[in-house]
């Protein structure tokens, strides 16, 4: 694994860019759709997380450096595709949440990947409409 957090970030994001292009096309994969803060266009990011009641929880592996988190900071209105169905909602960044504990409550495989590759994780809660 790369030595510095900056190198790790660059290597992981380059890999994810290619992987996400494939994952976005899988009909059953969970997607988070934000509005691009510069372009204003929809941006779809494959994510791992879990719906709990009327909320969807996820942990961003790079915190505020993640592009979708930056988009949420500019406009918290999002959509989440769960099991092939789109849900609208409002995203909330939770910097005081214990990401280690949160990852234990989320899907194992994704949580393990976030723990291994992540630096500066950040919990995101999406309050789903209706």
mmCIF file of N, CA, C and O in Angstrom, residues 1-87:
data_model
loop_
_atom_site.group_PDB
_atom_site.id
_atom_site.type_symbol
_atom_site.label_atom_id
_atom_site.label_comp_id
_atom_site.label_asym_id
_atom_site.label_seq_id
_atom_site.Cartn_x
_atom_site.Cartn_y
_atom_site.Cartn_z
ATOM 1 N N UNK A 1 0.844 -1.177 0.000
ATOM 2 C CA UNK A 1 0.000 0.000 0.000
ATOM 3 C C UNK A 1 0.890 1.242 0.000
ATOM 4 O O UNK A 1 1.956 1.240 0.614
ATOM 5 N N UNK A 2 0.455 2.343 -0.667
ATOM 6 C CA UNK A 2 1.246 3.568 -0.724
ATOM 7 C C UNK A 2 1.578 4.090 0.673
ATOM 8 O O UNK A 2 0.838 3.892 1.614
ATOM 9 N N UNK A 3 2.683 4.794 0.781
ATOM 10 C CA UNK A 3 3.180 5.244 2.082
ATOM 11 C C UNK A 3 2.455 6.464 2.631
ATOM 12 O O UNK A 3 2.051 6.474 3.775
ATOM 13 N N UNK A 4 2.302 7.505 1.867
ATOM 14 C CA UNK A 4 1.688 8.724 2.389
ATOM 15 C C UNK A 4 0.187 8.731 2.119
ATOM 16 O O UNK A 4 -0.283 8.130 1.153
ATOM 17 N N UNK A 5 -0.574 9.440 2.975
ATOM 18 C CA UNK A 5 -2.019 9.542 2.733
ATOM 19 C C UNK A 5 -2.346 10.156 1.363
ATOM 20 O O UNK A 5 -3.302 9.748 0.713
ATOM 21 N N UNK A 6 -1.524 11.110 0.918
ATOM 22 C CA UNK A 6 -1.781 11.751 -0.381
ATOM 23 C C UNK A 6 -1.586 10.760 -1.523
ATOM 24 O O UNK A 6 -2.397 10.687 -2.450
ATOM 25 N N UNK A 7 -0.526 9.967 -1.452
ATOM 26 C CA UNK A 7 -0.270 8.963 -2.479
ATOM 27 C C UNK A 7 -1.382 7.920 -2.466
ATOM 28 O O UNK A 7 -1.878 7.509 -3.515
ATOM 29 N N UNK A 8 -1.775 7.499 -1.265
ATOM 30 C CA UNK A 8 -2.858 6.519 -1.113
ATOM 31 C C UNK A 8 -4.138 7.048 -1.760
ATOM 32 O O UNK A 8 -4.802 6.343 -2.514
ATOM 33 N N UNK A 9 -4.459 8.304 -1.488
ATOM 34 C CA UNK A 9 -5.652 8.932 -2.057
ATOM 35 C C UNK A 9 -5.596 8.910 -3.586
ATOM 36 O O UNK A 9 -6.562 8.531 -4.247
ATOM 37 N N UNK A 10 -4.468 9.294 -4.154
ATOM 38 C CA UNK A 10 -4.325 9.344 -5.619
ATOM 39 C C UNK A 10 -4.444 7.958 -6.250
ATOM 40 O O UNK A 10 -5.127 7.789 -7.265
ATOM 41 N N UNK A 11 -3.805 6.972 -5.656
ATOM 42 C CA UNK A 11 -3.859 5.609 -6.191
ATOM 43 C C UNK A 11 -5.274 5.047 -6.115
ATOM 44 O O UNK A 11 -5.807 4.503 -7.088
ATOM 45 N N UNK A 12 -5.902 5.199 -4.954
ATOM 46 C CA UNK A 12 -7.250 4.646 -4.761
ATOM 47 C C UNK A 12 -8.263 5.333 -5.655
ATOM 48 O O UNK A 12 -9.097 4.678 -6.283
ATOM 49 N N UNK A 13 -8.218 6.655 -5.749
ATOM 50 C CA UNK A 13 -9.204 7.348 -6.579
ATOM 51 C C UNK A 13 -9.025 7.025 -8.057
ATOM 52 O O UNK A 13 -10.012 6.931 -8.789
ATOM 53 N N UNK A 14 -7.799 6.842 -8.512
ATOM 54 C CA UNK A 14 -7.574 6.456 -9.918
ATOM 55 C C UNK A 14 -8.187 5.079 -10.183
ATOM 56 O O UNK A 14 -8.834 4.868 -11.213
ATOM 57 N N UNK A 15 -8.005 4.154 -9.257
ATOM 58 C CA UNK A 15 -8.597 2.816 -9.389
ATOM 59 C C UNK A 15 -10.126 2.892 -9.338
ATOM 60 O O UNK A 15 -10.815 2.285 -10.155
ATOM 61 N N UNK A 16 -10.647 3.640 -8.376
ATOM 62 C CA UNK A 16 -12.099 3.743 -8.224
ATOM 63 C C UNK A 16 -12.767 4.377 -9.438
ATOM 64 O O UNK A 16 -13.887 4.010 -9.793
ATOM 65 N N UNK A 17 -12.108 5.313 -10.071
ATOM 66 C CA UNK A 17 -12.670 5.968 -11.250
ATOM 67 C C UNK A 17 -13.007 4.921 -12.318
ATOM 68 O O UNK A 17 -14.067 4.954 -12.930
ATOM 69 N N UNK A 18 -12.110 3.978 -12.507
ATOM 70 C CA UNK A 18 -12.332 2.928 -13.507
ATOM 71 C C UNK A 18 -13.373 1.911 -13.034
ATOM 72 O O UNK A 18 -14.248 1.505 -13.781
ATOM 73 N N UNK A 19 -13.265 1.516 -11.761
ATOM 74 C CA UNK A 19 -14.214 0.550 -11.208
ATOM 75 C C UNK A 19 -15.631 1.118 -11.174
ATOM 76 O O UNK A 19 -16.598 0.436 -11.525
ATOM 77 N N UNK A 20 -15.765 2.385 -10.772
ATOM 78 C CA UNK A 20 -17.089 3.001 -10.664
ATOM 79 C C UNK A 20 -17.790 3.099 -12.013
ATOM 80 O O UNK A 20 -19.024 3.015 -12.078
ATOM 81 N N UNK A 21 -17.042 3.255 -13.085
ATOM 82 C CA UNK A 21 -17.649 3.303 -14.420
ATOM 83 C C UNK A 21 -18.389 2.010 -14.719
ATOM 84 O O UNK A 21 -19.456 2.014 -15.345
ATOM 85 N N UNK A 22 -17.863 0.892 -14.239
ATOM 86 C CA UNK A 22 -18.517 -0.411 -14.416
ATOM 87 C C UNK A 22 -19.656 -0.571 -13.420
ATOM 88 O O UNK A 22 -20.767 -0.978 -13.781
ATOM 89 N N UNK A 23 -19.411 -0.242 -12.162
ATOM 90 C CA UNK A 23 -20.400 -0.445 -11.097
ATOM 91 C C UNK A 23 -21.686 0.363 -11.327
ATOM 92 O O UNK A 23 -22.767 -0.089 -10.991
ATOM 93 N N UNK A 24 -21.559 1.547 -11.900
ATOM 94 C CA UNK A 24 -22.748 2.377 -12.157
ATOM 95 C C UNK A 24 -23.727 1.686 -13.100
ATOM 96 O O UNK A 24 -24.917 1.958 -13.080
ATOM 97 N N UNK A 25 -23.210 0.782 -13.939
ATOM 98 C CA UNK A 25 -24.056 0.118 -14.930
ATOM 99 C C UNK A 25 -24.791 -1.106 -14.377
ATOM 100 O O UNK A 25 -25.685 -1.619 -15.023
ATOM 101 N N UNK A 26 -24.392 -1.580 -13.219
ATOM 102 C CA UNK A 26 -25.035 -2.758 -12.642
ATOM 103 C C UNK A 26 -26.372 -2.351 -12.036
ATOM 104 O O UNK A 26 -26.426 -1.491 -11.159
ATOM 105 N N UNK A 27 -27.474 -2.953 -12.500
ATOM 106 C CA UNK A 27 -28.799 -2.499 -12.083
ATOM 107 C C UNK A 27 -29.100 -2.660 -10.592
ATOM 108 O O UNK A 27 -29.886 -1.900 -10.039
ATOM 109 N N UNK A 28 -28.473 -3.600 -9.919
ATOM 110 C CA UNK A 28 -28.788 -3.838 -8.512
ATOM 111 C C UNK A 28 -27.859 -3.093 -7.560
ATOM 112 O O UNK A 28 -28.091 -3.080 -6.356
ATOM 113 N N UNK A 29 -26.801 -2.455 -8.088
ATOM 114 C CA UNK A 29 -25.848 -1.796 -7.194
ATOM 115 C C UNK A 29 -26.433 -0.487 -6.657
ATOM 116 O O UNK A 29 -27.126 0.235 -7.360
ATOM 117 N N UNK A 30 -26.130 -0.175 -5.405
ATOM 118 C CA UNK A 30 -26.606 1.056 -4.777
ATOM 119 C C UNK A 30 -25.824 2.246 -5.322
ATOM 120 O O UNK A 30 -24.593 2.220 -5.371
ATOM 121 N N UNK A 31 -26.556 3.271 -5.737
ATOM 122 C CA UNK A 31 -25.939 4.496 -6.263
ATOM 123 C C UNK A 31 -26.396 5.698 -5.458
ATOM 124 O O UNK A 31 -27.545 5.759 -5.013
ATOM 125 N N UNK A 32 -25.501 6.654 -5.306
ATOM 126 C CA UNK A 32 -25.827 7.945 -4.719
ATOM 127 C C UNK A 32 -25.720 8.968 -5.842
ATOM 128 O O UNK A 32 -24.665 9.072 -6.482
ATOM 129 N N UNK A 33 -26.797 9.685 -6.086
ATOM 130 C CA UNK A 33 -26.782 10.718 -7.126
ATOM 131 C C UNK A 33 -26.787 12.089 -6.470
ATOM 132 O O UNK A 33 -27.692 12.422 -5.713
ATOM 133 N N UNK A 34 -25.743 12.855 -6.764
ATOM 134 C CA UNK A 34 -25.643 14.229 -6.294
ATOM 135 C C UNK A 34 -25.702 15.150 -7.502
ATOM 136 O O UNK A 34 -25.657 14.694 -8.644
ATOM 137 N N UNK A 35 -25.779 16.442 -7.242
ATOM 138 C CA UNK A 35 -25.714 17.433 -8.312
ATOM 139 C C UNK A 35 -24.313 18.015 -8.315
ATOM 140 O O UNK A 35 -23.818 18.469 -7.270
ATOM 141 N N UNK A 36 -23.656 17.977 -9.473
ATOM 142 C CA UNK A 36 -22.296 18.506 -9.580
ATOM 143 C C UNK A 36 -22.240 19.962 -9.156
ATOM 144 O O UNK A 36 -23.022 20.769 -9.634
ATOM 145 N N UNK A 37 -21.342 20.280 -8.262
ATOM 146 C CA UNK A 37 -21.273 21.629 -7.699
ATOM 147 C C UNK A 37 -20.818 22.664 -8.722
ATOM 148 O O UNK A 37 -21.130 23.834 -8.590
ATOM 149 N N UNK A 38 -20.107 22.243 -9.753
ATOM 150 C CA UNK A 38 -19.646 23.161 -10.792
ATOM 151 C C UNK A 38 -20.528 23.025 -12.037
ATOM 152 O O UNK A 38 -21.024 24.016 -12.567
ATOM 153 N N UNK A 39 -20.738 21.788 -12.472
ATOM 154 C CA UNK A 39 -21.466 21.551 -13.720
ATOM 155 C C UNK A 39 -22.980 21.648 -13.571
ATOM 156 O O UNK A 39 -23.675 21.946 -14.531
ATOM 157 N N UNK A 40 -23.491 21.336 -12.384
ATOM 158 C CA UNK A 40 -24.944 21.287 -12.187
ATOM 159 C C UNK A 40 -25.567 20.012 -12.735
ATOM 160 O O UNK A 40 -26.780 19.845 -12.705
ATOM 161 N N UNK A 41 -24.729 19.100 -13.237
ATOM 162 C CA UNK A 41 -25.210 17.837 -13.814
ATOM 163 C C UNK A 41 -25.302 16.751 -12.749
ATOM 164 O O UNK A 41 -24.575 16.789 -11.751
ATOM 165 N N UNK A 42 -26.180 15.762 -12.971
ATOM 166 C CA UNK A 42 -26.253 14.646 -12.018
ATOM 167 C C UNK A 42 -24.952 13.844 -12.037
ATOM 168 O O UNK A 42 -24.401 13.572 -13.105
ATOM 169 N N UNK A 43 -24.481 13.472 -10.848
ATOM 170 C CA UNK A 43 -23.270 12.670 -10.687
ATOM 171 C C UNK A 43 -23.631 11.437 -9.877
ATOM 172 O O UNK A 43 -24.121 11.552 -8.762
ATOM 173 N N UNK A 44 -23.414 10.272 -10.452
ATOM 174 C CA UNK A 44 -23.786 9.017 -9.802
ATOM 175 C C UNK A 44 -22.547 8.280 -9.320
ATOM 176 O O UNK A 44 -21.633 8.030 -10.102
ATOM 177 N N UNK A 45 -22.572 7.932 -8.049
ATOM 178 C CA UNK A 45 -21.436 7.266 -7.411
ATOM 179 C C UNK A 45 -21.902 5.967 -6.770
ATOM 180 O O UNK A 45 -22.825 5.988 -5.955
ATOM 181 N N UNK A 46 -21.280 4.843 -7.104
ATOM 182 C CA UNK A 46 -21.587 3.594 -6.408
ATOM 183 C C UNK A 46 -21.146 3.711 -4.945
ATOM 184 O O UNK A 46 -20.044 4.192 -4.664
ATOM 185 N N UNK A 47 -22.009 3.324 -4.037
ATOM 186 C CA UNK A 47 -21.698 3.394 -2.608
ATOM 187 C C UNK A 47 -22.131 2.111 -1.922
ATOM 188 O O UNK A 47 -22.950 1.352 -2.436
ATOM 189 N N UNK A 48 -21.574 1.896 -0.772
ATOM 190 C CA UNK A 48 -22.008 0.803 0.086
ATOM 191 C C UNK A 48 -22.612 1.427 1.326
ATOM 192 O O UNK A 48 -22.105 2.412 1.850
ATOM 193 N N UNK A 49 -23.692 0.910 1.760
ATOM 194 C CA UNK A 49 -24.350 1.452 2.939
ATOM 195 C C UNK A 49 -25.552 0.605 3.269
ATOM 196 O O UNK A 49 -25.723 -0.504 2.743
ATOM 197 N N UNK A 50 -26.394 1.127 4.128
ATOM 198 C CA UNK A 50 -27.572 0.361 4.552
ATOM 199 C C UNK A 50 -28.713 1.310 4.864
ATOM 200 O O UNK A 50 -28.517 2.355 5.467
ATOM 201 N N UNK A 51 -29.896 0.876 4.452
ATOM 202 C CA UNK A 51 -31.108 1.607 4.813
ATOM 203 C C UNK A 51 -31.546 1.151 6.199
ATOM 204 O O UNK A 51 -31.615 -0.050 6.480
ATOM 205 N N UNK A 52 -31.830 2.127 7.051
ATOM 206 C CA UNK A 52 -32.356 1.867 8.384
ATOM 207 C C UNK A 52 -33.576 2.763 8.533
ATOM 208 O O UNK A 52 -33.443 3.986 8.646
ATOM 209 N N UNK A 53 -34.759 2.169 8.471
ATOM 210 C CA UNK A 53 -35.983 2.967 8.531
ATOM 211 C C UNK A 53 -36.072 3.899 7.339
ATOM 212 O O UNK A 53 -35.963 3.476 6.190
ATOM 213 N N UNK A 54 -36.231 5.191 7.619
ATOM 214 C CA UNK A 54 -36.341 6.197 6.555
ATOM 215 C C UNK A 54 -35.016 6.900 6.274
ATOM 216 O O UNK A 54 -35.003 8.001 5.714
ATOM 217 N N UNK A 55 -33.911 6.266 6.655
ATOM 218 C CA UNK A 55 -32.588 6.853 6.409
ATOM 219 C C UNK A 55 -31.688 5.836 5.725
ATOM 220 O O UNK A 55 -31.831 4.633 5.911
ATOM 221 N N UNK A 56 -30.758 6.358 4.948
ATOM 222 C CA UNK A 56 -29.719 5.535 4.341
ATOM 223 C C UNK A 56 -28.389 6.028 4.896
ATOM 224 O O UNK A 56 -28.105 7.230 4.872
ATOM 225 N N UNK A 57 -27.578 5.100 5.409
ATOM 226 C CA UNK A 57 -26.312 5.428 6.053
ATOM 227 C C UNK A 57 -25.150 4.915 5.223
ATOM 228 O O UNK A 57 -25.206 3.803 4.700
ATOM 229 N N UNK A 58 -24.087 5.715 5.123
ATOM 230 C CA UNK A 58 -22.864 5.289 4.465
ATOM 231 C C UNK A 58 -21.686 6.017 5.097
ATOM 232 O O UNK A 58 -21.877 6.989 5.833
ATOM 233 N N UNK A 59 -20.495 5.512 4.835
ATOM 234 C CA UNK A 59 -19.276 6.171 5.317
ATOM 235 C C UNK A 59 -18.405 6.459 4.107
ATOM 236 O O UNK A 59 -18.074 5.551 3.335
ATOM 237 N N UNK A 60 -18.051 7.720 3.940
ATOM 238 C CA UNK A 60 -17.155 8.143 2.862
ATOM 239 C C UNK A 60 -15.721 7.856 3.279
ATOM 240 O O UNK A 60 -15.283 8.300 4.344
ATOM 241 N N UNK A 61 -14.984 7.118 2.450
ATOM 242 C CA UNK A 61 -13.633 6.735 2.844
ATOM 243 C C UNK A 61 -12.652 7.893 2.897
ATOM 244 O O UNK A 61 -11.662 7.831 3.608
ATOM 245 N N UNK A 62 -12.895 8.961 2.156
ATOM 246 C CA UNK A 62 -11.976 10.105 2.170
ATOM 247 C C UNK A 62 -12.630 11.372 2.712
ATOM 248 O O UNK A 62 -12.149 12.478 2.466
ATOM 249 N N UNK A 63 -13.729 11.219 3.416
ATOM 250 C CA UNK A 63 -14.360 12.366 4.063
ATOM 251 C C UNK A 63 -14.672 13.486 3.099
ATOM 252 O O UNK A 63 -15.205 13.258 2.012
ATOM 253 N N UNK A 64 -14.298 14.692 3.483
ATOM 254 C CA UNK A 64 -14.619 15.870 2.678
ATOM 255 C C UNK A 64 -13.801 15.962 1.391
ATOM 256 O O UNK A 64 -14.065 16.820 0.563
ATOM 257 N N UNK A 65 -12.848 15.079 1.198
ATOM 258 C CA UNK A 65 -12.106 15.053 -0.076
ATOM 259 C C UNK A 65 -12.885 14.317 -1.153
ATOM 260 O O UNK A 65 -12.580 14.462 -2.337
ATOM 261 N N UNK A 66 -13.856 13.495 -0.776
ATOM 262 C CA UNK A 66 -14.654 12.760 -1.765
ATOM 263 C C UNK A 66 -15.481 13.757 -2.572
ATOM 264 O O UNK A 66 -16.088 14.679 -2.019
ATOM 265 N N UNK A 67 -15.497 13.548 -3.873
ATOM 266 C CA UNK A 67 -16.220 14.471 -4.739
ATOM 267 C C UNK A 67 -17.711 14.511 -4.409
ATOM 268 O O UNK A 67 -18.317 15.577 -4.408
ATOM 269 N N UNK A 68 -18.305 13.356 -4.102
ATOM 270 C CA UNK A 68 -19.738 13.369 -3.797
ATOM 271 C C UNK A 68 -20.015 14.089 -2.483
ATOM 272 O O UNK A 68 -21.069 14.709 -2.323
ATOM 273 N N UNK A 69 -19.075 14.071 -1.544
ATOM 274 C CA UNK A 69 -19.258 14.825 -0.298
ATOM 275 C C UNK A 69 -19.172 16.321 -0.599
ATOM 276 O O UNK A 69 -19.971 17.108 -0.092
ATOM 277 N N UNK A 70 -18.257 16.708 -1.444
ATOM 278 C CA UNK A 70 -18.166 18.128 -1.832
ATOM 279 C C UNK A 70 -19.453 18.578 -2.519
ATOM 280 O O UNK A 70 -19.923 19.696 -2.312
ATOM 281 N N UNK A 71 -20.013 17.710 -3.350
ATOM 282 C CA UNK A 71 -21.285 18.037 -4.004
ATOM 283 C C UNK A 71 -22.411 18.169 -2.980
ATOM 284 O O UNK A 71 -23.255 19.058 -3.088
ATOM 285 N N UNK A 72 -22.427 17.293 -1.977
ATOM 286 C CA UNK A 72 -23.439 17.365 -0.915
ATOM 287 C C UNK A 72 -23.301 18.676 -0.144
ATOM 288 O O UNK A 72 -24.307 19.297 0.219
ATOM 289 N N UNK A 73 -22.076 19.113 0.095
ATOM 290 C CA UNK A 73 -21.861 20.375 0.813
ATOM 291 C C UNK A 73 -22.459 21.550 0.037
ATOM 292 O O UNK A 73 -22.956 22.503 0.639
ATOM 293 N N UNK A 74 -22.417 21.464 -1.282
ATOM 294 C CA UNK A 74 -22.977 22.528 -2.121
ATOM 295 C C UNK A 74 -24.492 22.406 -2.256
ATOM 296 O O UNK A 74 -25.195 23.417 -2.350
ATOM 297 N N UNK A 75 -25.015 21.179 -2.284
ATOM 298 C CA UNK A 75 -26.455 20.938 -2.440
ATOM 299 C C UNK A 75 -26.778 19.581 -1.818
ATOM 300 O O UNK A 75 -26.461 18.543 -2.401
ATOM 301 N N UNK A 76 -27.407 19.578 -0.649
ATOM 302 C CA UNK A 76 -27.663 18.316 0.052
ATOM 303 C C UNK A 76 -28.808 17.473 -0.520
ATOM 304 O O UNK A 76 -29.024 16.349 -0.064
ATOM 305 N N UNK A 77 -29.519 17.975 -1.510
ATOM 306 C CA UNK A 77 -30.596 17.175 -2.113
ATOM 307 C C UNK A 77 -29.972 16.098 -2.995
ATOM 308 O O UNK A 77 -29.170 16.399 -3.875
ATOM 309 N N UNK A 78 -30.324 14.849 -2.715
ATOM 310 C CA UNK A 78 -29.724 13.713 -3.419
ATOM 311 C C UNK A 78 -30.801 12.698 -3.784
ATOM 312 O O UNK A 78 -31.956 12.827 -3.370
ATOM 313 N N UNK A 79 -30.374 11.698 -4.557
ATOM 314 C CA UNK A 79 -31.193 10.515 -4.803
ATOM 315 C C UNK A 79 -30.324 9.308 -4.502
ATOM 316 O O UNK A 79 -29.120 9.332 -4.705
ATOM 317 N N UNK A 80 -30.979 8.248 -4.016
ATOM 318 C CA UNK A 80 -30.287 6.992 -3.738
ATOM 319 C C UNK A 80 -31.035 5.890 -4.468
ATOM 320 O O UNK A 80 -32.262 5.790 -4.365
ATOM 321 N N UNK A 81 -30.295 5.073 -5.223
ATOM 322 C CA UNK A 81 -30.912 3.920 -5.888
ATOM 323 C C UNK A 81 -30.665 2.697 -5.016
ATOM 324 O O UNK A 81 -29.531 2.273 -4.818
ATOM 325 N N UNK A 82 -31.752 2.162 -4.491
ATOM 326 C CA UNK A 82 -31.714 0.973 -3.640
ATOM 327 C C UNK A 82 -32.517 -0.128 -4.307
ATOM 328 O O UNK A 82 -33.702 0.064 -4.596
ATOM 329 N N UNK A 83 -31.859 -1.248 -4.567
ATOM 330 C CA UNK A 83 -32.514 -2.403 -5.196
ATOM 331 C C UNK A 83 -33.259 -2.009 -6.469
ATOM 332 O O UNK A 83 -34.381 -2.431 -6.727
ATOM 333 N N UNK A 84 -32.634 -1.136 -7.262
ATOM 334 C CA UNK A 84 -33.184 -0.737 -8.550
ATOM 335 C C UNK A 84 -34.212 0.366 -8.501
ATOM 336 O O UNK A 84 -34.704 0.799 -9.537
ATOM 337 N N UNK A 85 -34.549 0.871 -7.317
ATOM 338 C CA UNK A 85 -35.574 1.917 -7.180
ATOM 339 C C UNK A 85 -34.953 3.200 -6.628
ATOM 340 O O UNK A 85 -34.195 3.156 -5.669
ATOM 341 N N UNK A 86 -35.275 4.330 -7.256
ATOM 342 C CA UNK A 86 -34.736 5.620 -6.839
ATOM 343 C C UNK A 86 -35.561 6.233 -5.720
ATOM 344 O O UNK A 86 -36.785 6.196 -5.743
ATOM 345 N N UNK A 87 -34.864 6.821 -4.735
ATOM 346 C CA UNK A 87 -35.481 7.513 -3.600
ATOM 347 C C UNK A 87 -34.830 8.884 -3.480
ATOM 348 O O UNK A 87 -33.602 8.982 -3.524
#
